[in-house]
Amino acid sequence: MRRALLAVLVVLLLVSIVTAGGLWDVVPKVEPSVVRLVGFHGEDESVSTCAAFSIHQATGYLLTAAHCLAPELSIHAPNGGKYVASVVWGSEALDLLVLQSGWHGKALRPRAPDMVRGLEAGALGHAYGLSTRYFAAGFVAYLGALPEWEENGMNWRDGWLLISAPFIVGMSGGPIFDREGRVMGMVQRTSDRTGFGRPISVVWGATQAYWEKLR
């Protein structure tokens, strides 16, 4: 019995290593499109950190989570530059926010909404407020609505993408991507075992007008 259990654990370890390794290879492709989003809250002078990613290079449009909104938003780009960000569109119910800044990073491409459970998924964001991007990897564990959930007026019925790896505070607004570097969804919530995000079907349906046109 112990040998069988050990064999299963070894297999799971090898699978996780292969998965992380395959996704890690695409991180250099995705990373230049992800920025640190710093929010300044005037009333208590506090600072919050999230992530955002480019969806239209020419216009400077970026996508992030609506709960990252602050009275003042600043983009800290991979090139070391800092830019003021303004709100173009937002939805609290979907926890989505489109920003615009003077930074024109390469736009990430959306994946077709053909995802299934078991598909490998990676995510990048600024966990713990780190200036460098934090990488998480797992599998698509669940796709669909969470009709029994209630939280701060958010719409949990429009579809969710659950990942078999927790996200870390500060990763909100970062992209969830596949092995080709295509956007599968966006980081929004987490638990100690699971990462929660909107799938590309929901994200694209709400924000497609702001994405760079596919060629």
Coordinates of N, CA and C in Angstrom, one line a residue:
M1 N 0.8 -1.2 0.0 CA 0.0 0.0 0.0 C 0.9 1.3 0.0
R2 N 1.9 1.2 0.9 CA 2.8 2.4 0.9 C 3.5 2.6 -0.4
R3 N 3.9 1.5 -1.0 CA 4.6 1.6 -2.3 C 3.7 2.2 -3.4
A4 N 2.4 1.7 -3.4 CA 1.5 2.3 -4.3 C 1.3 3.8 -4.1
L5 N 1.1 4.2 -2.9 CA 0.9 5.6 -2.5 C 2.1 6.4 -3.0
L6 N 3.3 5.9 -2.7 CA 4.6 6.5 -3.1 C 4.6 6.7 -4.6
A7 N 4.2 5.7 -5.3 CA 4.3 5.7 -6.8 C 3.3 6.8 -7.3
V8 N 2.1 6.9 -6.7 CA 1.2 7.9 -7.1 C 1.7 9.3 -6.8
L9 N 2.3 9.5 -5.7 CA 2.9 10.8 -5.3 C 4.0 11.2 -6.3
V10 N 4.9 10.2 -6.7 CA 5.9 10.5 -7.6 C 5.4 10.9 -9.0
V11 N 4.3 10.2 -9.4 CA 3.7 10.5 -10.7 C 3.1 12.0 -10.7
L12 N 2.4 12.3 -9.6 CA 1.9 13.6 -9.4 C 3.0 14.7 -9.4
L13 N 4.1 14.4 -8.8 CA 5.2 15.3 -8.7 C 5.8 15.6 -10.1
L14 N 6.0 14.5 -10.9 CA 6.5 14.6 -12.2 C 5.6 15.3 -13.1
V15 N 4.3 15.1 -13.0 CA 3.3 15.8 -13.8 C 3.4 17.3 -13.5
S16 N 3.5 17.7 -12.2 CA 3.5 19.1 -11.9 C 4.8 19.8 -12.4
I17 N 5.9 19.0 -12.3 CA 7.1 19.6 -12.8 C 7.1 19.8 -14.3
V18 N 6.5 18.8 -15.1 CA 6.4 19.0 -16.5 C 5.5 20.1 -16.9
T19 N 4.4 20.3 -16.1 CA 3.4 21.3 -16.4 C 4.1 22.7 -16.2
A20 N 4.7 22.9 -15.0 CA 5.3 24.2 -14.7 C 6.4 24.5 -15.7
G21 N 7.1 23.4 -16.1 CA 8.3 23.6 -17.0 C 7.8 24.1 -18.3
G22 N 6.7 23.4 -18.9 CA 6.1 23.8 -20.1 C 5.6 25.3 -20.1
L23 N 4.9 25.6 -19.1 CA 4.3 27.0 -19.0 C 5.4 28.0 -18.7
W24 N 6.5 27.6 -18.0 CA 7.6 28.5 -17.7 C 8.2 29.0 -19.0
D25 N 8.3 28.1 -20.0 CA 8.9 28.4 -21.2 C 8.3 29.6 -21.9
V26 N 7.0 29.8 -21.7 CA 6.2 30.9 -22.3 C 6.2 32.2 -21.5
V27 N 6.6 32.1 -20.2 CA 6.6 33.3 -19.4 C 7.4 34.5 -20.0
P28 N 8.6 34.2 -20.6 CA 9.3 35.4 -21.2 C 8.5 36.1 -22.3
K29 N 7.6 35.3 -22.9 CA 6.7 35.9 -24.0 C 5.6 36.7 -23.4
V30 N 5.1 36.3 -22.3 CA 3.9 37.0 -21.7 C 4.4 38.2 -20.8
E31 N 5.5 38.0 -20.1 CA 5.9 38.9 -19.0 C 6.1 40.4 -19.5
P32 N 6.6 40.6 -20.7 CA 6.8 42.0 -21.1 C 5.5 42.8 -21.3
S33 N 4.4 42.1 -21.3 CA 3.0 42.7 -21.5 C 2.3 42.9 -20.1
V34 N 2.9 42.5 -19.0 CA 2.3 42.7 -17.7 C 3.0 43.8 -16.9
V35 N 2.2 44.6 -16.3 CA 2.7 45.8 -15.5 C 2.2 45.7 -14.1
R36 N 3.0 46.4 -13.3 CA 2.5 46.6 -11.9 C 1.6 47.8 -11.8
L37 N 0.5 47.6 -11.2 CA -0.5 48.7 -11.0 C -0.6 49.1 -9.6
V38 N -0.2 50.3 -9.3 CA -0.1 50.9 -8.0 C -1.2 51.9 -7.8
G39 N -2.0 51.6 -6.7 CA -3.1 52.5 -6.4 C -2.8 53.4 -5.2
F40 N -3.1 54.6 -5.3 CA -2.9 55.6 -4.2 C -4.3 56.0 -3.6
H41 N -4.5 55.8 -2.3 CA -5.7 56.1 -1.7 C -5.5 57.3 -0.8
G42 N -6.1 58.4 -1.3 CA -5.8 59.7 -0.6 C -6.2 59.9 0.8
E43 N -7.4 59.3 1.2 CA -7.9 59.5 2.5 C -7.0 59.0 3.6
D44 N -6.5 57.8 3.4 CA -5.6 57.2 4.5 C -4.2 57.1 4.0
E45 N -3.9 57.6 2.8 CA -2.5 57.6 2.2 C -2.0 56.2 2.1
S46 N -2.8 55.2 1.9 CA -2.4 53.8 1.8 C -2.1 53.6 0.3
V47 N -1.3 52.5 0.0 CA -1.0 52.1 -1.3 C -1.4 50.7 -1.5
S48 N -2.0 50.4 -2.7 CA -2.3 49.0 -3.0 C -1.6 48.6 -4.3
T49 N -1.4 47.3 -4.5 CA -0.7 46.8 -5.7 C -1.5 45.7 -6.3
C50 N -1.6 45.8 -7.6 CA -2.2 44.8 -8.5 C -1.4 44.6 -9.7
A51 N -2.0 43.9 -10.7 CA -1.3 43.7 -12.0 C -2.3 44.2 -13.1
A52 N -1.8 44.4 -14.2 CA -2.6 44.7 -15.4 C -1.8 44.2 -16.6
F53 N -2.5 44.0 -17.8 CA -1.8 43.6 -18.9 C -2.3 44.3 -20.2
S54 N -1.4 44.5 -21.1 CA -1.7 45.2 -22.4 C -2.7 44.4 -23.3
I55 N -3.7 45.0 -23.8 CA -4.6 44.3 -24.7 C -4.7 45.1 -26.0
H56 N -4.1 46.3 -26.1 CA -4.1 47.1 -27.3 C -2.8 48.0 -27.3
Q57 N -1.8 47.6 -28.1 CA -0.5 48.4 -28.0 C -0.7 49.8 -28.5
A58 N -1.3 50.1 -29.6 CA -1.4 51.4 -30.1 C -2.1 52.4 -29.2
T59 N -3.2 52.0 -28.6 CA -4.0 52.9 -27.8 C -3.5 52.9 -26.3
G60 N -2.7 51.9 -25.9 CA -2.3 51.9 -24.5 C -3.3 51.3 -23.6
Y61 N -4.3 50.5 -24.1 CA -5.3 49.9 -23.3 C -4.7 48.8 -22.5
L62 N -5.1 48.7 -21.2 CA -4.8 47.6 -20.3 C -6.0 47.0 -19.7
L63 N -5.9 45.8 -19.3 CA -7.0 45.1 -18.6 C -6.6 44.8 -17.1
T64 N -7.5 45.0 -16.2 CA -7.2 44.7 -14.8 C -8.5 44.4 -14.1
A65 N -8.4 44.1 -12.8 CA -9.6 43.8 -12.0 C -10.2 45.1 -11.5
A66 N -11.5 45.2 -11.4 CA -12.2 46.4 -11.0 C -11.9 46.7 -9.5
H67 N -11.7 45.7 -8.7 CA -11.4 45.9 -7.3 C -10.0 46.5 -7.0
C68 N -9.2 46.7 -8.1 CA -8.0 47.4 -8.0 C -8.1 48.9 -8.2
L69 N -9.3 49.3 -8.5 CA -9.5 50.8 -8.7 C -9.2 51.6 -7.4
A70 N -8.5 52.7 -7.6 CA -8.1 53.6 -6.6 C -8.2 55.1 -7.1
P71 N -8.3 56.1 -6.2 CA -8.4 57.4 -6.7 C -7.3 57.8 -7.6
E72 N -6.1 57.3 -7.4 CA -5.0 57.6 -8.4 C -4.3 56.2 -8.7
L73 N -4.1 56.0 -10.0 CA -3.5 54.8 -10.5 C -2.3 55.1 -11.3
S74 N -1.2 54.3 -11.0 CA 0.1 54.5 -11.7 C 0.5 53.1 -12.2
I75 N 1.0 53.2 -13.5 CA 1.6 52.0 -14.1 C 3.1 52.0 -14.0
H76 N 3.6 50.9 -13.4 CA 5.0 50.7 -13.4 C 5.4 49.6 -14.4
A77 N 5.9 50.1 -15.5 CA 6.2 49.2 -16.7 C 7.5 48.4 -16.6
P78 N 7.6 47.3 -17.4 CA 8.8 46.5 -17.4 C 10.1 47.3 -17.8
N79 N 9.9 48.4 -18.5 CA 11.0 49.2 -19.0 C 11.5 50.2 -17.9
G80 N 10.9 50.2 -16.7 CA 11.2 51.0 -15.6 C 10.4 52.3 -15.6
G81 N 9.7 52.6 -16.7 CA 8.9 53.8 -16.7 C 7.7 53.8 -15.8
K82 N 7.2 55.0 -15.4 CA 6.0 55.1 -14.6 C 5.0 56.0 -15.4
Y83 N 3.7 55.6 -15.4 CA 2.7 56.3 -16.2 C 1.4 56.4 -15.4
V84 N 0.8 57.5 -15.6 CA -0.6 57.7 -15.0 C -1.6 56.9 -15.8
A85 N -2.5 56.2 -15.1 CA -3.5 55.4 -15.8 C -4.9 56.0 -15.5
S86 N -5.7 56.0 -16.6 CA -7.1 56.5 -16.4 C -8.1 55.4 -16.8
V87 N -9.3 55.5 -16.2 CA -10.3 54.5 -16.5 C -11.0 54.8 -17.8
V88 N -11.1 53.7 -18.6 CA -11.9 53.8 -19.8 C -13.3 53.2 -19.7
W89 N -13.3 52.0 -19.0 CA -14.5 51.3 -18.8 C -14.4 50.4 -17.6
G90 N -15.5 50.1 -17.0 CA -15.4 49.2 -15.8 C -16.7 48.5 -15.5
S91 N -16.6 47.4 -14.8 CA -17.8 46.6 -14.4 C -17.5 46.0 -13.0
E92 N -18.2 46.5 -12.0 CA -18.0 45.9 -10.7 C -18.6 44.5 -10.6
A93 N -19.7 44.3 -11.3 CA -20.3 43.0 -11.3 C -19.4 41.9 -11.8
L94 N -18.7 42.2 -12.9 CA -17.8 41.3 -13.5 C -16.3 41.4 -13.0
D95 N -16.1 42.5 -12.2 CA -14.8 42.8 -11.6 C -13.7 42.9 -12.8
L96 N -14.1 43.7 -13.8 CA -13.2 44.0 -14.9 C -13.1 45.5 -15.1
L97 N -11.9 45.9 -15.5 CA -11.6 47.3 -15.6 C -10.6 47.5 -16.8
V98 N -11.0 48.4 -17.7 CA -10.1 48.8 -18.8 C -9.5 50.1 -18.5
L99 N -8.1 50.2 -18.6 CA -7.4 51.4 -18.3 C -6.7 51.9 -19.6
Q100 N -6.2 53.1 -19.6 CA -5.4 53.6 -20.7 C -4.2 54.4 -20.1
S101 N -3.1 54.2 -20.6 CA -1.9 55.0 -20.1 C -1.0 55.3 -21.3
G102 N 0.1 56.0 -21.0 CA 1.1 56.3 -22.0 C 2.1 55.2 -22.3
W103 N 1.9 54.0 -21.7 CA 2.7 52.9 -21.9 C 2.1 52.0 -23.0
H104 N 2.9 51.6 -24.0 CA 2.3 50.9 -25.1 C 3.1 49.6 -25.3
G105 N 2.7 48.7 -24.4 CA 3.3 47.3 -24.4 C 2.7 46.4 -25.4
K106 N 3.4 45.4 -25.8 CA 2.8 44.4 -26.7 C 1.5 43.8 -26.2
A107 N 0.5 43.8 -27.0 CA -0.8 43.3 -26.5 C -0.8 41.8 -26.5
L108 N -1.4 41.2 -25.5 CA -1.6 39.8 -25.4 C -2.8 39.4 -26.2
R109 N -2.8 38.2 -26.8 CA -3.9 37.7 -27.6 C -4.8 36.8 -26.8
P110 N -6.1 36.9 -27.1 CA -7.1 36.0 -26.4 C -7.1 34.6 -26.9
R111 N -7.4 33.7 -26.1 CA -7.5 32.3 -26.5 C -9.0 32.1 -26.9
A112 N -9.3 31.3 -27.9 CA -10.7 30.9 -28.2 C -11.3 30.2 -27.0
P113 N -12.6 30.5 -26.7 CA -13.2 29.9 -25.5 C -13.5 28.4 -25.7
D114 N -12.4 27.6 -25.9 CA -12.5 26.2 -26.1 C -11.9 25.4 -25.0
M115 N -11.9 26.0 -23.8 CA -11.2 25.4 -22.7 C -11.9 24.2 -22.1
V116 N -11.2 23.3 -21.5 CA -11.8 22.1 -20.8 C -11.0 21.9 -19.5
R117 N -11.6 21.1 -18.6 CA -10.9 20.8 -17.4 C -9.6 20.0 -17.7
G118 N -8.6 20.3 -16.9 CA -7.3 19.6 -17.1 C -6.3 20.3 -18.0
L119 N -6.8 21.4 -18.6 CA -5.9 22.2 -19.5 C -4.9 22.9 -18.6
E120 N -3.6 23.0 -19.0 CA -2.6 23.7 -18.2 C -2.9 25.2 -18.2
A121 N -2.6 25.8 -17.1 CA -2.8 27.3 -17.0 C -1.8 27.9 -16.1
G122 N -1.2 29.0 -16.6 CA -0.2 29.8 -15.8 C -0.8 31.2 -15.6
A123 N -0.2 31.8 -14.6 CA -0.7 33.2 -14.3 C 0.5 34.0 -13.8
L124 N 0.5 35.3 -14.1 CA 1.5 36.2 -13.7 C 0.9 37.4 -13.0
G125 N 1.5 37.9 -12.0 CA 1.0 39.1 -11.3 C 2.1 39.6 -10.3
H126 N 1.8 40.6 -9.5 CA 2.7 41.2 -8.6 C 2.4 40.8 -7.2
A127 N 2.6 39.5 -6.9 CA 2.3 39.0 -5.5 C 3.1 39.7 -4.5
Y128 N 2.4 40.0 -3.3 CA 3.0 40.6 -2.2 C 3.5 42.0 -2.5
G129 N 3.1 42.6 -3.6 CA 3.6 43.9 -4.0 C 5.0 43.9 -4.6
L130 N 5.5 42.7 -4.9 CA 6.9 42.7 -5.5 C 7.0 43.4 -6.8
S131 N 8.1 44.0 -7.0 CA 8.3 44.7 -8.3 C 8.5 43.7 -9.5
T132 N 8.9 42.5 -9.2 CA 9.0 41.5 -10.2 C 7.8 40.7 -10.3
R133 N 7.5 40.0 -11.4 CA 6.2 39.3 -11.5 C 6.4 37.9 -11.0
Y134 N 5.3 37.5 -10.3 CA 5.2 36.2 -9.6 C 4.5 35.2 -10.5
F135 N 5.0 34.0 -10.7 CA 4.4 33.0 -11.6 C 3.8 31.9 -10.8
A136 N 2.5 31.5 -11.2 CA 1.8 30.4 -10.6 C 1.4 29.5 -11.8
A137 N 1.3 28.2 -11.5 CA 0.9 27.2 -12.5 C 0.0 26.2 -12.0
G138 N -0.9 25.7 -12.8 CA -1.8 24.6 -12.4 C -2.6 24.1 -13.5
F139 N -3.8 23.6 -13.2 CA -4.7 23.1 -14.3 C -6.0 23.8 -14.1
V140 N -6.8 23.8 -15.2 CA -8.2 24.2 -15.2 C -8.9 23.2 -14.4
A141 N -9.5 23.6 -13.2 CA -10.2 22.6 -12.3 C -11.7 22.7 -12.5
Y142 N -12.2 23.9 -12.9 CA -13.6 24.0 -13.0 C -13.9 25.2 -14.0
L143 N -15.0 25.0 -14.8 CA -15.5 26.1 -15.6 C -17.0 26.2 -15.5
G144 N -17.5 27.4 -15.1 CA -18.9 27.5 -15.0 C -19.3 28.5 -13.9
A145 N -20.6 28.5 -13.6 CA -21.2 29.5 -12.7 C -21.0 29.0 -11.3
L146 N -21.1 29.9 -10.3 CA -21.0 29.6 -8.9 C -22.3 30.2 -8.3
P147 N -23.5 29.7 -8.6 CA -24.7 30.3 -8.3 C -25.1 30.5 -6.8
E148 N -24.4 29.8 -5.9 CA -24.8 29.9 -4.5 C -23.9 30.9 -3.8
W149 N -22.9 31.5 -4.5 CA -22.0 32.4 -3.9 C -22.5 33.8 -3.9
E150 N -22.2 34.5 -2.9 CA -22.5 36.0 -2.8 C -21.4 36.7 -2.2
E151 N -21.0 37.8 -2.8 CA -19.9 38.6 -2.3 C -19.9 40.0 -2.9
N152 N -20.1 41.0 -2.1 CA -20.0 42.4 -2.5 C -20.7 42.7 -3.8
G153 N -21.8 42.1 -4.0 CA -22.6 42.5 -5.2 C -22.0 41.9 -6.5
M154 N -20.9 41.1 -6.5 CA -20.4 40.5 -7.7 C -21.3 39.5 -8.3
N155 N -21.2 39.4 -9.6 CA -22.0 38.4 -10.3 C -21.3 37.1 -10.4
W156 N -21.6 36.2 -9.6 CA -21.0 34.9 -9.6 C -21.6 33.9 -10.6
R157 N -22.6 34.3 -11.3 CA -23.4 33.5 -12.2 C -23.0 33.5 -13.7
D158 N -22.1 34.4 -14.0 CA -21.7 34.6 -15.4 C -20.5 33.8 -15.9
G159 N -20.1 32.9 -15.0 CA -19.0 32.0 -15.4 C -17.7 32.3 -14.8
W160 N -17.0 31.2 -14.3 CA -15.8 31.3 -13.6 C -14.8 30.3 -14.1
L161 N -13.5 30.6 -14.0 CA -12.4 29.7 -14.3 C -11.6 29.5 -13.0
L162 N -11.7 28.3 -12.5 CA -11.0 27.9 -11.3 C -9.7 27.1 -11.6
I163 N -8.6 27.5 -11.0 CA -7.3 26.9 -11.3 C -6.9 26.1 -10.1
S164 N -6.2 25.0 -10.3 CA -5.8 24.1 -9.2 C -4.5 24.6 -8.6
A165 N -4.4 25.9 -8.3 CA -3.2 26.5 -7.7 C -3.7 27.9 -7.1
P166 N -3.4 28.2 -5.9 CA -3.8 29.5 -5.4 C -3.1 30.7 -6.0
F167 N -3.8 31.8 -6.1 CA -3.1 33.0 -6.5 C -2.7 33.7 -5.2
I168 N -1.9 34.7 -5.3 CA -1.4 35.4 -4.1 C -1.9 36.9 -4.2
V169 N -2.1 37.4 -3.1 CA -2.6 38.8 -3.0 C -1.6 39.7 -3.8
G170 N -2.1 40.5 -4.7 CA -1.2 41.3 -5.5 C -1.2 40.9 -6.9
M171 N -1.7 39.6 -7.2 CA -1.7 39.1 -8.5 C -3.0 39.5 -9.2
S172 N -4.0 40.1 -8.5 CA -5.2 40.4 -9.1 C -5.0 41.3 -10.4
G173 N -5.8 41.0 -11.4 CA -5.6 41.8 -12.7 C -4.6 41.2 -13.6
G174 N -3.9 40.2 -13.2 CA -2.9 39.6 -14.1 C -3.5 38.6 -15.0
P175 N -2.8 38.2 -16.1 CA -3.4 37.3 -17.1 C -3.3 35.8 -16.6
I176 N -4.2 35.0 -17.0 CA -4.2 33.6 -16.9 C -4.0 33.1 -18.3
F177 N -2.9 32.3 -18.6 CA -2.6 32.0 -20.0 C -2.2 30.6 -20.2
D178 N -2.3 30.2 -21.5 CA -2.0 28.8 -21.9 C -0.6 28.7 -22.4
R179 N -0.2 27.5 -22.9 CA 1.1 27.2 -23.3 C 1.6 28.0 -24.5
E180 N 0.6 28.7 -25.2 CA 0.9 29.5 -26.3 C 1.0 31.0 -25.9
G181 N 0.8 31.3 -24.7 CA 0.8 32.6 -24.2 C -0.5 33.4 -24.5
R182 N -1.5 32.7 -24.8 CA -2.8 33.3 -25.1 C -3.6 33.4 -23.8
V183 N -4.4 34.5 -23.7 CA -5.1 34.8 -22.5 C -6.3 33.9 -22.3
M184 N -6.3 33.1 -21.2 CA -7.4 32.2 -20.9 C -8.4 32.9 -20.0
G185 N -8.0 33.9 -19.3 CA -8.8 34.6 -18.3 C -8.0 35.6 -17.5
M186 N -8.6 36.1 -16.4 CA -7.9 37.1 -15.6 C -8.0 36.8 -14.1
V187 N -6.9 37.0 -13.4 CA -6.8 36.7 -11.9 C -7.8 37.7 -11.2
Q188 N -8.6 37.1 -10.3 CA -9.5 38.0 -9.6 C -9.6 37.7 -8.1
R189 N -9.7 36.4 -7.7 CA -9.9 36.0 -6.3 C -9.0 34.8 -6.0
T190 N -8.9 34.4 -4.8 CA -8.1 33.2 -4.4 C -8.6 32.6 -3.1
S191 N -8.2 31.4 -2.9 CA -8.4 30.7 -1.6 C -7.0 30.1 -1.3
D192 N -7.0 29.3 -0.2 CA -5.7 28.7 0.1 C -5.3 27.5 -0.8
R193 N -6.3 27.1 -1.7 CA -6.0 26.0 -2.6 C -6.4 26.3 -4.0
T194 N -7.2 27.3 -4.3 CA -7.7 27.5 -5.6 C -7.6 29.0 -6.0
G195 N -7.3 29.2 -7.3 CA -7.3 30.5 -7.9 C -8.6 30.7 -8.7
F196 N -9.2 31.9 -8.6 CA -10.4 32.2 -9.2 C -10.2 33.3 -10.3
G197 N -10.8 33.1 -11.4 CA -10.7 34.2 -12.4 C -11.9 34.1 -13.4
R198 N -12.1 35.2 -14.2 CA -13.1 35.1 -15.2 C -12.5 34.5 -16.4
P199 N -13.2 33.5 -17.1 CA -12.7 32.9 -18.3 C -12.8 33.9 -19.5
I200 N -12.0 33.6 -20.5 CA -11.9 34.5 -21.6 C -13.3 34.7 -22.3
S201 N -14.2 33.8 -22.2 CA -15.5 34.0 -22.8 C -16.2 35.1 -22.2
V202 N -16.1 35.3 -20.9 CA -16.8 36.4 -20.2 C -16.0 37.7 -20.4
V203 N -14.6 37.6 -20.3 CA -13.8 38.8 -20.4 C -13.9 39.4 -21.8
W204 N -13.9 38.5 -22.8 CA -14.0 38.9 -24.2 C -15.3 39.5 -24.5
G205 N -16.4 38.8 -24.0 CA -17.7 39.3 -24.2 C -18.0 40.7 -23.7
A206 N -17.3 41.1 -22.6 CA -17.5 42.4 -22.0 C -16.5 43.5 -22.6
T207 N -15.3 43.1 -23.0 CA -14.3 44.1 -23.3 C -13.7 44.0 -24.7
Q208 N -14.3 43.2 -25.6 CA -13.7 42.9 -26.9 C -13.5 44.2 -27.7
A209 N -14.3 45.2 -27.5 CA -14.1 46.5 -28.2 C -12.8 47.2 -28.0
Y210 N -12.1 46.8 -26.9 CA -10.9 47.5 -26.5 C -9.6 46.6 -26.9
W211 N -9.8 45.4 -27.3 CA -8.7 44.6 -27.7 C -8.1 44.9 -29.1
E212 N -6.9 44.7 -29.2 CA -6.2 44.8 -30.5 C -6.8 43.8 -31.5
K213 N -7.2 44.3 -32.7 CA -7.8 43.4 -33.7 C -6.8 42.3 -34.1
L214 N -7.3 41.0 -34.2 CA -6.5 39.9 -34.6 C -6.1 40.0 -36.1
R215 N -4.9 39.6 -36.3 CA -4.5 39.7 -37.7 C -4.3 38.2 -38.2

